[in-house]
Amino acid sequence: DTEVTQTPKHLVMGMTNKKSLKCEQHMGHRAMYWYKQKAKKPPELMFVYSYEKLSINESVPSRFSPECPNSSLLNLHLHALQPEDSALYLCAVSTGVSGELFFGEGSRLTVL
Amino acid sequence: DQQVKQNSPSLSVQEGRISILNCDYTNSMFDYFLWYKKYPAEGPTFLISISSIKDKNEDGRFTVFLNKSAKHLSLHIVPSQPGDSAVYFCAGGIQGAQKLVFGQGTRLTINP
């Protein structure tokens, strides 16, 4: 069973499009994360939600807009992206206190 | 400033032998460390962690060693199996800070 589910797995969008990435967790953890990973690079933290409130924003451009509608869902809204934003976007959850992150399989985004 | 470094981009080991993956860190505030394994087109999966109060943690074929004075940790896999072929990331974090910093990863290839 995949306890952190991300959709879509692949997304191709133009620079003028508006799209969203979705993440759903079934682990009951209260911290949810968005990471971005480019080829041959480590995952880079973008946002952290703790108890459905944004607690960390790593100076991410406003063309990325996160949303946490409830404790199970995390969205990343995309608008006016650039080709260099093409990457694997990873959702993760944790207890928020310490310990491991549980990652989803990622959404592979290509911006044309 | 790269706080977590994996200086070997790749490592090739014969099946049945020991694989040793290394990681160095600069942030002395890190009080726990984790290793993740990543297959292509999948999210990272948690392998093993270690708290800074310990110098060794073992889980089956996987052992992590921490040398705080040298700011160095290593992951030992014994015996290595073909299914271990993947990219391995080490990460450091601070309890309660909700943020992990990842190294660049080491691609491990296990040869039959």
mmCIF file of C-alpha atoms in Angstrom, chain A residues 31 33 35 37 40-43 45 48 50 55-56 58 88 90 96-101 103-106, chain B residues 2 32 34 36 38 41-46 49 89 94-105 107:
data_model
loop_
_atom_site.group_PDB
_atom_site.id
_atom_site.type_symbol
_atom_site.label_atom_id
_atom_site.label_comp_id
_atom_site.label_asym_id
_atom_site.label_seq_id
_atom_site.Cartn_x
_atom_site.Cartn_y
_atom_site.Cartn_z
ATOM 1 C CA ALA A 31 3.578 17.616 9.024
ATOM 2 C CA TYR A 33 6.167 18.767 2.867
ATOM 3 C CA TYR A 35 10.302 18.963 -2.086
ATOM 4 C CA GLN A 37 14.321 17.348 -7.055
ATOM 5 C CA LYS A 40 21.347 14.191 -10.145
ATOM 6 C CA LYS A 41 20.600 16.640 -7.344
ATOM 7 C CA PRO A 42 19.315 16.099 -3.796
ATOM 8 C CA PRO A 43 15.713 16.870 -2.866
ATOM 9 C CA LEU A 45 12.756 21.661 0.561
ATOM 10 C CA VAL A 48 6.304 22.644 5.198
ATOM 11 C CA SER A 50 2.363 21.720 10.297
ATOM 12 C CA SER A 55 5.313 26.784 8.828
ATOM 13 C CA ILE A 56 8.243 26.940 6.384
ATOM 14 C CA GLU A 58 12.043 28.304 1.612
ATOM 15 C CA LEU A 88 10.347 15.806 -9.850
ATOM 16 C CA LEU A 90 7.944 15.112 -4.039
ATOM 17 C CA GLY A 96 6.754 16.686 12.667
ATOM 18 C CA VAL A 97 8.843 16.162 15.779
ATOM 19 C CA SER A 98 11.684 14.049 14.546
ATOM 20 C CA GLY A 99 12.418 10.985 12.531
ATOM 21 C CA GLU A 100 11.948 9.990 8.990
ATOM 22 C CA LEU A 101 10.056 11.535 6.146
ATOM 23 C CA PHE A 103 7.782 10.254 0.553
ATOM 24 C CA GLY A 104 5.290 9.786 -2.226
ATOM 25 C CA GLU A 105 6.438 8.575 -5.626
ATOM 26 C CA GLY A 106 6.594 12.095 -6.982
ATOM 27 C CA GLN B 2 26.383 22.524 1.272
ATOM 28 C CA TYR B 32 19.930 13.088 13.847
ATOM 29 C CA LEU B 34 19.004 9.369 8.046
ATOM 30 C CA TYR B 36 17.326 7.062 2.081
ATOM 31 C CA LYS B 38 15.895 5.927 -4.269
ATOM 32 C CA ALA B 41 10.953 7.327 -11.023
ATOM 33 C CA GLU B 42 10.140 6.663 -7.357
ATOM 34 C CA GLY B 43 10.261 8.752 -4.214
ATOM 35 C CA PRO B 44 13.040 8.147 -1.668
ATOM 36 C CA THR B 45 12.375 5.402 0.865
ATOM 37 C CA PHE B 46 13.681 5.512 4.406
ATOM 38 C CA SER B 49 18.529 6.571 11.051
ATOM 39 C CA PHE B 89 21.000 9.891 0.050
ATOM 40 C CA ILE B 94 17.596 19.068 13.942
ATOM 41 C CA GLN B 95 14.928 17.641 16.266
ATOM 42 C CA GLY B 96 11.732 19.645 15.961
ATOM 43 C CA ALA B 97 13.005 21.843 13.139
ATOM 44 C CA GLN B 98 10.925 19.984 10.533
ATOM 45 C CA LYS B 99 13.685 20.253 7.991
ATOM 46 C CA LEU B 100 16.067 17.690 6.534
ATOM 47 C CA VAL B 101 19.103 18.631 4.478
ATOM 48 C CA PHE B 102 20.069 16.038 1.894
ATOM 49 C CA GLY B 103 23.418 15.169 0.377
ATOM 50 C CA GLN B 104 23.841 14.883 -3.385
ATOM 51 C CA GLY B 105 23.471 11.133 -3.411
ATOM 52 C CA ARG B 107 24.683 5.767 -7.050
#
